[in-house]
GROMACS .gro file of C-alpha atoms in nm:
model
  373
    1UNK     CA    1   2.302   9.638  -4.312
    2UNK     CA    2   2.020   9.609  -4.029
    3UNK     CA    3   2.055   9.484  -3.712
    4UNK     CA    4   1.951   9.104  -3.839
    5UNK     CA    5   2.216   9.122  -4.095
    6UNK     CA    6   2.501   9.171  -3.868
    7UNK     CA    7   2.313   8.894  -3.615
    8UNK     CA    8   2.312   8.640  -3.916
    9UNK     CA    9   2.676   8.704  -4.047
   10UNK     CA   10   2.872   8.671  -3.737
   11UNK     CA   11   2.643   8.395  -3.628
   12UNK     CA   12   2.492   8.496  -3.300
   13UNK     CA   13   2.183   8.304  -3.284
   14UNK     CA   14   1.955   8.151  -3.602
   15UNK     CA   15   1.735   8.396  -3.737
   16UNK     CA   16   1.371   8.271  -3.803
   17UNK     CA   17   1.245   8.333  -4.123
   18UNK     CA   18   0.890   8.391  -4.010
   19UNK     CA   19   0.998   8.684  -3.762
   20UNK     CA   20   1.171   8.844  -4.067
   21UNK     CA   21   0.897   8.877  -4.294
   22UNK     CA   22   0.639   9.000  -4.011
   23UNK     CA   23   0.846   9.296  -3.981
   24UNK     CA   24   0.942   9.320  -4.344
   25UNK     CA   25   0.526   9.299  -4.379
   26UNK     CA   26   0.489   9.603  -4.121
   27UNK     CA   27   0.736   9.811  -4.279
   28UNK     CA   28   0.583   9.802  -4.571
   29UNK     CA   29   0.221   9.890  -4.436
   30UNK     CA   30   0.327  10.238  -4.417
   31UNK     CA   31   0.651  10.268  -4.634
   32UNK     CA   32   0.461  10.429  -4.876
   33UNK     CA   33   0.295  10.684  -4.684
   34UNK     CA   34   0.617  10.794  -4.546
   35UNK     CA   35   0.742  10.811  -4.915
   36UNK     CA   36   0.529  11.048  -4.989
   37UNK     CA   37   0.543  11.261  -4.704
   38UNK     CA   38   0.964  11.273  -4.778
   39UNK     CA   39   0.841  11.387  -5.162
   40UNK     CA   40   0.597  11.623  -5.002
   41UNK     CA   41   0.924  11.789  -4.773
   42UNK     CA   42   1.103  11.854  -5.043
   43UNK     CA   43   0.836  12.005  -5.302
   44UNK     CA   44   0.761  12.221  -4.985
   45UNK     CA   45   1.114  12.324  -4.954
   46UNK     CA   46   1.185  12.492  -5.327
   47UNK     CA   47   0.854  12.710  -5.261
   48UNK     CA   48   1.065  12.909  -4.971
   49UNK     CA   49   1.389  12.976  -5.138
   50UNK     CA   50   1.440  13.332  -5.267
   51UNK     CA   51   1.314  13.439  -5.582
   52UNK     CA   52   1.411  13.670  -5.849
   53UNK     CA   53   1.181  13.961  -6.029
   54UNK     CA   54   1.036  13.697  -6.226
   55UNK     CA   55   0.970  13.433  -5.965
   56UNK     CA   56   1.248  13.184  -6.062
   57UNK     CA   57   1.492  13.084  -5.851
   58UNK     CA   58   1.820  13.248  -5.805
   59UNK     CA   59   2.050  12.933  -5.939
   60UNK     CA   60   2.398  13.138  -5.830
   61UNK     CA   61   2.238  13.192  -5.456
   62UNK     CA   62   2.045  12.921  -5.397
   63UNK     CA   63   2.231  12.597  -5.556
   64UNK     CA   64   2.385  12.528  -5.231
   65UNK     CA   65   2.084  12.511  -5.028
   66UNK     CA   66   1.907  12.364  -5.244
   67UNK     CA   67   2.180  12.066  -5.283
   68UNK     CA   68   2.179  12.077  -4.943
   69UNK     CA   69   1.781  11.996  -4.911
   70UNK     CA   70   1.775  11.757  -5.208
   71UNK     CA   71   2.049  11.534  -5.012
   72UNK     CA   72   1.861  11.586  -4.677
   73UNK     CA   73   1.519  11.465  -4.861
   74UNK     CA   74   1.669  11.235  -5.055
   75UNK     CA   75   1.865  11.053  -4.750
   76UNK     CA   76   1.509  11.023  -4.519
   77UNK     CA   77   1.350  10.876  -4.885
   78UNK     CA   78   1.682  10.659  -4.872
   79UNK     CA   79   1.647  10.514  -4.479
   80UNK     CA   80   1.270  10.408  -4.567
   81UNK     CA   81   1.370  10.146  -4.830
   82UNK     CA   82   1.293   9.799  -4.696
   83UNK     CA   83   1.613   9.611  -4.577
   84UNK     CA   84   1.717   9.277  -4.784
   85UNK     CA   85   1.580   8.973  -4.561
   86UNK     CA   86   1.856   8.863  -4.349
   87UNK     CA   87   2.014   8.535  -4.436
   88UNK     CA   88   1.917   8.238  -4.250
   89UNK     CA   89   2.245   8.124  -4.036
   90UNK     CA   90   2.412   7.841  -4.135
   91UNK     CA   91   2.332   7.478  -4.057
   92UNK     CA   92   2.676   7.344  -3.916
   93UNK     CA   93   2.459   6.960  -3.931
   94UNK     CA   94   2.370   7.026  -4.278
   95UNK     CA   95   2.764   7.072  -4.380
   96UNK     CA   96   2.848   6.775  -4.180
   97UNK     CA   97   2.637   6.540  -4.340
   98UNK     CA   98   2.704   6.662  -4.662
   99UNK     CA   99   2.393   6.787  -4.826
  100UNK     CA  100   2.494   7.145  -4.743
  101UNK     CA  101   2.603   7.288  -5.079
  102UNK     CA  102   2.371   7.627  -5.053
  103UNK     CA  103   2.499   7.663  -4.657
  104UNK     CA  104   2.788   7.600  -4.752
  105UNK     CA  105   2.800   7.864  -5.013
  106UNK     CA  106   2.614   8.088  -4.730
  107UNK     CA  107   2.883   8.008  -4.529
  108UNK     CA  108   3.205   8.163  -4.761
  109UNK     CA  109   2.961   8.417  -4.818
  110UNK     CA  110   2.993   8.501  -4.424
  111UNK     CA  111   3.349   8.438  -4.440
  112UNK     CA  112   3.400   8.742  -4.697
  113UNK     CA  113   3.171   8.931  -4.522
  114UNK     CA  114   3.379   8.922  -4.185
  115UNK     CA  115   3.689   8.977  -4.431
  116UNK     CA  116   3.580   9.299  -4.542
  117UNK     CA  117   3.407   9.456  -4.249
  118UNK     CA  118   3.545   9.810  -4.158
  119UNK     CA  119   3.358  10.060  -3.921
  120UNK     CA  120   3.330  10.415  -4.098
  121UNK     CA  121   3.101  10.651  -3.957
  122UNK     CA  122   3.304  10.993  -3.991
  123UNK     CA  123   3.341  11.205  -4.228
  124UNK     CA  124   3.160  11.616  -4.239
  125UNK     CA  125   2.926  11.688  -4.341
  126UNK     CA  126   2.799  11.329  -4.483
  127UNK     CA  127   2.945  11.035  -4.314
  128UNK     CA  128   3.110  10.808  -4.606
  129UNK     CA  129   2.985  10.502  -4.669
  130UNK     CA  130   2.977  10.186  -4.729
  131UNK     CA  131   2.940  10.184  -4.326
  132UNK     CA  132   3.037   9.830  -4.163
  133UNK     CA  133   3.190   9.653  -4.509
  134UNK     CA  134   3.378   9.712  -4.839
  135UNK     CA  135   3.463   9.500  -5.094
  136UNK     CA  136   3.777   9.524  -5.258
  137UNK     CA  137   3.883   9.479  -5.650
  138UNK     CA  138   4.256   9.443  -5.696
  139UNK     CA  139   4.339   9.483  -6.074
  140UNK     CA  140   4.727   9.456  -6.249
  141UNK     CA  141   4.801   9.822  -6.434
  142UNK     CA  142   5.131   9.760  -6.534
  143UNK     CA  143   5.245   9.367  -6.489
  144UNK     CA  144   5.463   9.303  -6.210
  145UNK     CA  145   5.496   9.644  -6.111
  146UNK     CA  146   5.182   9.852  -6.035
  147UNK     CA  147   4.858   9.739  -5.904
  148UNK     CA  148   4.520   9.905  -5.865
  149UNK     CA  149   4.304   9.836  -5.525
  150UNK     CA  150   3.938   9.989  -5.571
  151UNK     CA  151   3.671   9.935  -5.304
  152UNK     CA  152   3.339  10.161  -5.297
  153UNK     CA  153   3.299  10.515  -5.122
  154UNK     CA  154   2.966  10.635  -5.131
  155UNK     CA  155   2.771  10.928  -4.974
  156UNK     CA  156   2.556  10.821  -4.706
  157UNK     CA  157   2.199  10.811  -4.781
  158UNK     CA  158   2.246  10.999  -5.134
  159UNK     CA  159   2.268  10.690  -5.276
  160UNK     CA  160   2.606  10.783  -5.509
  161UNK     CA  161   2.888  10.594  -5.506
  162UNK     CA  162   3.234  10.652  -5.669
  163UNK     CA  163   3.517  10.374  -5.686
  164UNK     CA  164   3.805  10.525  -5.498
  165UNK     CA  165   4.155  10.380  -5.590
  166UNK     CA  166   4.454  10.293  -5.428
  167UNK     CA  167   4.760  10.234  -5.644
  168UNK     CA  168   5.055   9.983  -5.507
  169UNK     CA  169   5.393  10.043  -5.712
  170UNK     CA  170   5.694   9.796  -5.644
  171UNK     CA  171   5.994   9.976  -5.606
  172UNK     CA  172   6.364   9.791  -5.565
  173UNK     CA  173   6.309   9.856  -5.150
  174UNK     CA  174   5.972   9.738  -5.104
  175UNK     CA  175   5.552   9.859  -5.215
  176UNK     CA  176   5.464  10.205  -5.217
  177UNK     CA  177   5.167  10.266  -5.136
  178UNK     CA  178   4.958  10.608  -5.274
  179UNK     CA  179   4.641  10.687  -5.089
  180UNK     CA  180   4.529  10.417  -4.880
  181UNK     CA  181   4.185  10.253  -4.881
  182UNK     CA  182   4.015  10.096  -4.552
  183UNK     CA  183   4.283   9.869  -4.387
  184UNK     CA  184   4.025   9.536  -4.425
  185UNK     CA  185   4.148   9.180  -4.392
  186UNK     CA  186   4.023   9.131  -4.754
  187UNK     CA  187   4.282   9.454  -4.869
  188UNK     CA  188   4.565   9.348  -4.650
  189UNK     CA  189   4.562   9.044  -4.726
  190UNK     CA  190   4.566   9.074  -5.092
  191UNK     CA  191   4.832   9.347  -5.057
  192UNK     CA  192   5.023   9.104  -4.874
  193UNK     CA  193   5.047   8.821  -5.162
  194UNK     CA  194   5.257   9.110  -5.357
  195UNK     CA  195   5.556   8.961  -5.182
  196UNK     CA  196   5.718   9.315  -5.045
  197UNK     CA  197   5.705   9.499  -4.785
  198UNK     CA  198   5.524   9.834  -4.728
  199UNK     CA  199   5.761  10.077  -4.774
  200UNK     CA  200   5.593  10.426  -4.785
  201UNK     CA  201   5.223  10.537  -4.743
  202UNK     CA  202   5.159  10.835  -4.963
  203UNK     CA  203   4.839  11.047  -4.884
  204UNK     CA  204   4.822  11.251  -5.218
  205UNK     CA  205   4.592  11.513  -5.148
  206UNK     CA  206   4.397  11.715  -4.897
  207UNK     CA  207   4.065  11.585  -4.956
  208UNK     CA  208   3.898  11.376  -4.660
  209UNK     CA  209   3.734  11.132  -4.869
  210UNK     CA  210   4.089  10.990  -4.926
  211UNK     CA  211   4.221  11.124  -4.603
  212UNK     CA  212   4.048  10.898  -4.350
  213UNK     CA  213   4.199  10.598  -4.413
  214UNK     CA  214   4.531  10.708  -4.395
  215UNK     CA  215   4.608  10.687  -4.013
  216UNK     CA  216   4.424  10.328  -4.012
  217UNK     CA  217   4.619  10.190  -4.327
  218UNK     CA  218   4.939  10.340  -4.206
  219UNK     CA  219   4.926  10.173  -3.837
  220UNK     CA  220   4.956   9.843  -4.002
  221UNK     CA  221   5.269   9.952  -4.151
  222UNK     CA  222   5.463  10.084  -3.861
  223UNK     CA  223   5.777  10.031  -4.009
  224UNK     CA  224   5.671  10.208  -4.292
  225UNK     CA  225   5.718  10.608  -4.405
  226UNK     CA  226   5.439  10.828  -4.415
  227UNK     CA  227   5.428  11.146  -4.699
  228UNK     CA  228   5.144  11.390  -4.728
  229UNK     CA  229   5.075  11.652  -4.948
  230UNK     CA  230   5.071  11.991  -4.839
  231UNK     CA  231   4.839  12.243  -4.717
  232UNK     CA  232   4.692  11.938  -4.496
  233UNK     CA  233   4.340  12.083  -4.329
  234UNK     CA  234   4.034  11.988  -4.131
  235UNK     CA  235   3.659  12.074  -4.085
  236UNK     CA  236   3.470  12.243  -3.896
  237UNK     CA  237   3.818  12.231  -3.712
  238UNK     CA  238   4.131  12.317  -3.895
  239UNK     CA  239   4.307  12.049  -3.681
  240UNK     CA  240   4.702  11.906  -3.787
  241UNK     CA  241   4.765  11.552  -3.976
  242UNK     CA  242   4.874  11.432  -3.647
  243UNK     CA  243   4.536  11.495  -3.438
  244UNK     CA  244   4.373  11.209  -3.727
  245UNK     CA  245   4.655  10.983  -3.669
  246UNK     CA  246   4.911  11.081  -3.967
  247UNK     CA  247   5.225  11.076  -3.870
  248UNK     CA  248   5.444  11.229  -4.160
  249UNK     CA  249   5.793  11.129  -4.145
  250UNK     CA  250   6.039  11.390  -3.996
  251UNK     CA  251   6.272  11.390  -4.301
  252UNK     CA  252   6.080  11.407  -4.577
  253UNK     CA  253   5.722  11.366  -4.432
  254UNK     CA  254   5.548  11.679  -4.662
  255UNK     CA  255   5.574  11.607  -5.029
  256UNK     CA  256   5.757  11.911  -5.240
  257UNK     CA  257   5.899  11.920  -5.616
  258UNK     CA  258   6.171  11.731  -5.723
  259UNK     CA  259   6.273  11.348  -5.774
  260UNK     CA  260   6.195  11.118  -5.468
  261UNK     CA  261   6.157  10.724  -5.333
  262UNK     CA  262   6.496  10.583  -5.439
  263UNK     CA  263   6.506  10.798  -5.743
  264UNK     CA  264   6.187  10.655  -5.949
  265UNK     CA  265   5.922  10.934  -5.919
  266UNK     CA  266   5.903  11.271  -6.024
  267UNK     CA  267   5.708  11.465  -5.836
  268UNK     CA  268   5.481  11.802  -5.882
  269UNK     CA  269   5.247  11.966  -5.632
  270UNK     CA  270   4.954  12.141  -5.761
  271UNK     CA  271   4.906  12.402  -5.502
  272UNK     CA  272   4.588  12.643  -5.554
  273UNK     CA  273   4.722  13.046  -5.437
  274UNK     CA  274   4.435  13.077  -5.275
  275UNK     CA  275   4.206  12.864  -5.029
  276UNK     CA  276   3.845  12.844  -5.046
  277UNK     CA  277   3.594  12.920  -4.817
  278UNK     CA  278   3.605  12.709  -4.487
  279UNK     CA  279   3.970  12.696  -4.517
  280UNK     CA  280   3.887  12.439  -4.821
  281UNK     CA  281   4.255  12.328  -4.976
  282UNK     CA  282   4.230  12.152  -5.325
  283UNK     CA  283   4.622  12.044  -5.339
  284UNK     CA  284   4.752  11.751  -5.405
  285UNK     CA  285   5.081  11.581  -5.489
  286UNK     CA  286   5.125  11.437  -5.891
  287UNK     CA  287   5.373  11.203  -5.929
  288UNK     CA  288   5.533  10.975  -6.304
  289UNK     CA  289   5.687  10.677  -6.215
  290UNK     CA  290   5.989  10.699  -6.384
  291UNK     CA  291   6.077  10.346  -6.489
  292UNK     CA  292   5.704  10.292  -6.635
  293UNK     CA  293   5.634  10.611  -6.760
  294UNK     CA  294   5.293  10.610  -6.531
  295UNK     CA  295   5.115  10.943  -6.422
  296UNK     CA  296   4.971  10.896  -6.100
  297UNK     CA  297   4.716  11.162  -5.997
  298UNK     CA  298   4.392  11.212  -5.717
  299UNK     CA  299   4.115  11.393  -5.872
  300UNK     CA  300   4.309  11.626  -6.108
  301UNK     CA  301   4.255  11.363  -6.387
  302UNK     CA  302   3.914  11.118  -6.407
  303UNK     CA  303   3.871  10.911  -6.666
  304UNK     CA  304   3.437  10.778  -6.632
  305UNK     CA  305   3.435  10.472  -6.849
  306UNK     CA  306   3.129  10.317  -7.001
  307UNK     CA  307   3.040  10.055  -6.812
  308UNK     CA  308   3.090  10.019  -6.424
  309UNK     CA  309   3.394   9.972  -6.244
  310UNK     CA  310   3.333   9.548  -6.120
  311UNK     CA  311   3.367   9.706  -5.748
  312UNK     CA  312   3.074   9.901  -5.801
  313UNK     CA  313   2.853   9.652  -5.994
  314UNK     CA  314   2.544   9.511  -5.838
  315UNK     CA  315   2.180   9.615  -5.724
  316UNK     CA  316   2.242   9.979  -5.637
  317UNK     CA  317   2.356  10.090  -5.961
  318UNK     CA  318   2.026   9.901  -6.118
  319UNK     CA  319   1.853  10.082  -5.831
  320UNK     CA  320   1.967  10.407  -5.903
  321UNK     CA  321   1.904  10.339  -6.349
  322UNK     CA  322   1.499  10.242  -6.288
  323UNK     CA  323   1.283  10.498  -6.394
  324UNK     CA  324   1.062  10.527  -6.057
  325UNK     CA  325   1.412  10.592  -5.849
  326UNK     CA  326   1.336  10.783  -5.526
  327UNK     CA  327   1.630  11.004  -5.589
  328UNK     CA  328   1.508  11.094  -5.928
  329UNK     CA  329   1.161  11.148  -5.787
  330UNK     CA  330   1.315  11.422  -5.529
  331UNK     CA  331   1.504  11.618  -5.776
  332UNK     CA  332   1.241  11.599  -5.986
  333UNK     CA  333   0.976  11.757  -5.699
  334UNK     CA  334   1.230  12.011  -5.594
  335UNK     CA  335   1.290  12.162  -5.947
  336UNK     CA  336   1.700  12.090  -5.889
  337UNK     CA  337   1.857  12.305  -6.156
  338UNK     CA  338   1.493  12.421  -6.282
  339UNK     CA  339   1.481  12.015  -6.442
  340UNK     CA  340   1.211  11.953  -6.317
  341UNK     CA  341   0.981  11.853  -6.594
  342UNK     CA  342   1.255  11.718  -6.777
  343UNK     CA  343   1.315  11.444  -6.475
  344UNK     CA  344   0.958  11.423  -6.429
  345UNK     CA  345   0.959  11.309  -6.781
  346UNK     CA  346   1.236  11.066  -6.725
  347UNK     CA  347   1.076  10.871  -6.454
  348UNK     CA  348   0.728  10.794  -6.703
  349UNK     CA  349   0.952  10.602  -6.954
  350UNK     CA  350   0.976  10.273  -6.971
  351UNK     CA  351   1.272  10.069  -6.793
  352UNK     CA  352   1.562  10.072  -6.969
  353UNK     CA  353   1.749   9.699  -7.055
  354UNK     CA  354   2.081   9.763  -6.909
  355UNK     CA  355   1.945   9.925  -6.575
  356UNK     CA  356   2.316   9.897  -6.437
  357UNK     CA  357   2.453  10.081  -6.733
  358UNK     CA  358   2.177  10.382  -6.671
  359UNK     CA  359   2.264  10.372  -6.289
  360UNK     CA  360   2.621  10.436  -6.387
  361UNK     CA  361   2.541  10.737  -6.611
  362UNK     CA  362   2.335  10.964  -6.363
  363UNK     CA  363   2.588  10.804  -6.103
  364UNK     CA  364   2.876  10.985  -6.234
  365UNK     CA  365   2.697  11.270  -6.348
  366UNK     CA  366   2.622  11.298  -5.973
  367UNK     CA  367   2.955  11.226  -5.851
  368UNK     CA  368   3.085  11.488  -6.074
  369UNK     CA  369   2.851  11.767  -6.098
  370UNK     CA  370   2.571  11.696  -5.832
  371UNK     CA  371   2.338  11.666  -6.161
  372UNK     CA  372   2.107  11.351  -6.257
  373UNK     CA  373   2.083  11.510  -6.589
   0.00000   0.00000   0.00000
């Protein structure tokens, strides 16, 4: 959110409507000049990258810089759309005299809003997003026992977002609690109405993306264990758990084969032999819940439905399924994956009815291969 969004939410001063849409009205004088000049950056970039004897581009050399330009184009393109018009602060006199139903409405819509602010801006190379607020979507998995907690990660300025998921089981001794989310006042405090106390905070794998909110989550939970799986790492500095603020317990703080947590998990670590470049570890910890017969994994095992998780349901996935989307537009320009004509094509056809549906589709496809195909 801009500036006047955080001003209107937390109720600083009334924003006047008139001062919003002169500079809503200058922005746009020239938004589409600089549109064009972020297109013309990245058709100019594909023209220097090495070629091969018959002038195509060398796919197995060049796909990283070429990702690499695409979300560098595509995230300027991205911080040139025009902000939403920042709500009008509520009316405390309207409320009062009790002809306030819209400020009223405005007003539990500021109330959430505080509720699920959380500051992220970390994260190498791309800073995770949502930056200042996420929502969070608590669903039942098995009744009574296991829960599901999903709230939005997206890469900054890409415009892809993923639904990342943190799974509550209730054991006999209290909630465990396998790779924490961002510690909100929304998440805590519908953790809370499970009725149990945090008992262990399991941080399943190695990947930051799900590593970040660990240390946060777990600081809330004091009394609580912490277990991480191995092979824990850092970039551009290898740096230990402990410099990020995870503490794993002394006893059994790093996760290894064998049956743990009051005897109801099983659990496996699927440890690569080798590291990648960088340092790069892809382990992480799988664990079956014993009593439920529940496989509980990271990234090992993604099911994509067909239709949108509810967390991740609004105007950005419509966004992303119209035909003239920016991001389209730049892959398209900078031949990614030599489709160019192909999403050139895409972007003539008409709209599509279930935009949201569409945005899903190329959203996963570039969550999962880096491909709007």
């Amino acid at each position: 959110p801009s500036w006047l969004d955080l001003r209107a939410v937390y109720g600083a001063t009334e924003i006047e409507s008139v001062h919003v849409a002169r500079r809503a009205r200058r922005r746009r004088h020239s938004l589409h000049r600089l549109r064009r000049l972020a297109c013309s950056l990245g058709f100019l970039s594909c023209r220097v990258i090495p070629s091969d004897s018959c002038g195509r581009p060398d796919a197995a050399r060049n796909d990283a810089q070429m990702y690499l330009r695409a979300i560098l184009v595509a995230a300027f393109a991205h911080s040139l759309q025009t902000p939403p018009t920042a709500p009008r602060a509520v009316d405390r006199r309207a409320l009062v005299a009790g002809g306030g139903a819209a400020a009223a409405a405005a007003a539990i819509a500021a109330a959430k809003q505080t509720r699920r602010g959380y500051i992220n801006l970390t994260g190498f190379p791309f800073p995770l997003g949502p930056f200042v607020a996420r929502k969070t979507v608590r669903s039942e998995i098995v009744p009574g026992r296991i829960w599901g907690f999903e709230q939005e990660q997206s890469l900054g300025g890409f415009g892809v977002a993923a639904n990342a998921r943190m799974v509550v089981v209730k054991l006999a001794s209290g909630l465990w609690v396998h790779n924490p989310v961002a510690p909100t006042r929304e998440l805590l405090d519908s953790l809370s109405e499970l009725g149990a106390p945090v008992e262990h905070v399991v941080l399943g794998s190695t990947q930051y993306e799900h590593k970040v909110f660990a240390g946060p989550f777990a600081r809330n939970f004091p009394k609580a264990k912490v277990h991480v799986a191995p092979d824990q790492w850092a970039f551009p500095l290898d740096l230990p758990p402990q410099t990020l603020g995870i503490f794993p317990s002394k006893d059994d703080g790093v996760l290894t084969d064998g049956r743990f947590f009051d005897d109801e998990f099983d659990v496996r670590v699927l440890r690569p032999d080798k590291r990648l470049g960088g340092g790069y570890a892809a382990c992480e910890a799988a664990f079956v819940h014993r009593p439920t017969k529940t496989l509980i994994l990271t990234d090992a095992l993604i099911k994509v439905p067909k239709t949108p998780p509810p967390v991740l349901a609004g105007p950005a996935l419509e966004a992303l399924g119209r035909p003239d989307n920016y991001l389209v537009d730049v892959a398209a320009r900078v031949n990614w994956r030599g489709q160019g004509a192909e999403l050139r094509d895409a972007t003539r056809r008409p709209a599509p009815a279930d935009l949201a549906k569409t945005g899903w589709k190329r959203d996963a496809l570039l969550s999962l291969w880096a491909n709007p195909r």
